[in-house]
Amino acid sequence: MERLPDGARLERGPGGLERLVLSASDGEAIVTLQGAHVAHFQPKGEKPVLWMSSQSRFESGKPIRGGVPICFPWFGPKAGAPDAPLHGFARILPWSVAAVTRGSDGSLRAAFDLTADAAARGGFPHELALSLTVRVGRNLWLDLAVHNTDAAPRAFEAALHSYFAVSDVRQARIRGLEGTPYVDKTAGMALKPGASEPITIAAETDRVYLGATGAVTIEDPGWRRRIVVAKVGSSTTVVWNPWIAKAKAMPDFGDDEWSGMVCVETANAMDDAVTLAPGATHVMTATLEVQAG
Ligand code: TA6
């Protein structure tokens, strides 16, 4: 690895997992090399934008509970393979740092790779190569590029499974999915029409919004802020909060932590899965921005 630019440093974090700390002029982010997992993002003068469980594991080969896990190449359970890891292998394998640069605006950009060889070495032979570019400044920009190295078309699902910190999820309102149909994973995968109102969370919520290509805003009256999640190259948005019982049932999730988080995920899943032609590349971009609100 070439000499890192000012504001970037590689270090050992919780559990001894290697991570890249990016302290830019207007914001800071931390990325764990396992899973190219953005574990922290905080614009200057703001509270952290991403939520991390106090009970999260930081162990080699185990998912991290919080931040932005990358789900790939399947979302949820793998069809026909009940023993395969939930949400795929990308989040549990070590990625390599390809480059770190500093922009003239004081932002920092880092690129991470999970090559097909690396996936094979990790026990998951695959023809799709992955690259995540993280740019941090006042906002956070995430570009997930998938490249088909094979001579045949290849299909995949992917998600930037972002966990957002909120003052109280019961007071939050999620705008931008009004009228969009969704698969309700709490109701036997039933397909439901979208509501005309912004989303409020008052019970376990696990919804896969299909054909959802627009930005979503999380309104947080308690912290007087809005988090805007904009995106490109993504047709699915997932909204998740485990609520009380599910939170208790997860060993890496604090019993009372459910009220302080909500997932709004930038994805291509289910009917929105992507098929890549040989040699083609697909890019999915999410931009996280905090606004006063
Ligand atoms: O994105 C929501 C979801 O698919 C939920 O069904 C829930 O399982 C969540 O992901 C967390 O999954 P994980 O494998 O990280 O426990």
Coordinates of N, CA and C and ligand atoms in Angstrom, one line a residue, residues 63-65 69 75-76 86-87 91 161 163 185 206 238-240 250 252 263 265, ligand 1:
P63 N -20.6 -11.5 10.7 CA -21.2 -10.2 10.3 C -21.1 -9.2 11.5
I64 N -21.0 -7.9 11.1 CA -20.9 -6.8 12.1 C -22.3 -6.2 12.1
R65 N -22.9 -5.9 13.3 CA -24.2 -5.5 13.5 C -24.3 -4.0 13.6
P69 N -23.4 -3.0 6.2 CA -23.0 -4.3 5.7 C -23.3 -4.3 4.2
F75 N -29.6 -11.7 -1.3 CA -30.2 -10.9 -0.2 C -31.1 -11.8 0.6
G76 N -30.8 -11.9 1.9 CA -31.5 -12.8 2.8 C -31.0 -14.2 2.7
L86 N -26.5 -16.0 5.5 CA -27.5 -15.0 5.2 C -26.9 -13.7 4.6
H87 N -27.5 -13.2 3.6 CA -27.1 -12.0 2.9 C -25.7 -12.2 2.2
R91 N -19.9 -9.6 3.1 CA -19.7 -9.0 4.4 C -18.8 -9.7 5.4
H161 N -26.7 -2.2 3.2 CA -27.7 -2.5 4.3 C -27.5 -1.5 5.4
Y163 N -27.6 1.0 8.5 CA -28.3 1.2 9.8 C -28.1 2.6 10.2
K185 N -42.1 -8.9 4.8 CA -41.5 -10.2 5.4 C -42.0 -10.5 6.8
D206 N -40.4 -5.1 8.3 CA -39.4 -5.7 7.4 C -40.0 -5.7 6.0
V238 N -35.1 -1.2 1.1 CA -35.6 -2.1 2.2 C -35.7 -1.3 3.5
V239 N -36.8 -1.4 4.2 CA -36.9 -0.7 5.5 C -37.1 -1.8 6.6
W240 N -36.2 -1.7 7.6 CA -36.2 -2.7 8.7 C -36.0 -2.1 10.1
M250 N -31.8 -11.6 19.0 CA -30.5 -11.5 18.3 C -29.3 -11.3 19.3
D252 N -26.3 -10.4 19.0 CA -25.4 -9.3 18.7 C -26.2 -8.0 18.6
C263 N -33.1 0.7 9.6 CA -32.4 0.4 8.4 C -33.2 0.9 7.2
E265 N -32.3 0.6 3.3 CA -31.2 -0.1 2.5 C -31.3 0.2 1.0
Ligands
TA6_1 O1 -32.8 -6.2 5.6 C1 -33.6 -6.7 6.5 C2 -33.3 -8.1 6.8 O2 -33.3 -8.9 5.7 C3 -34.2 -8.7 7.9 O3 -35.0 -9.7 7.4 C4 -33.2 -9.1 9.0 O4 -32.9 -10.4 8.9 C5 -32.0 -8.2 8.8 O5 -31.9 -8.2 7.4 C6 -30.7 -8.6 9.4 O6 -30.2 -9.7 8.9 P1 -28.8 -10.3 9.5 O7 -28.5 -11.5 8.7 O8 -27.8 -9.3 9.5 O9 -29.2 -10.7 10.9

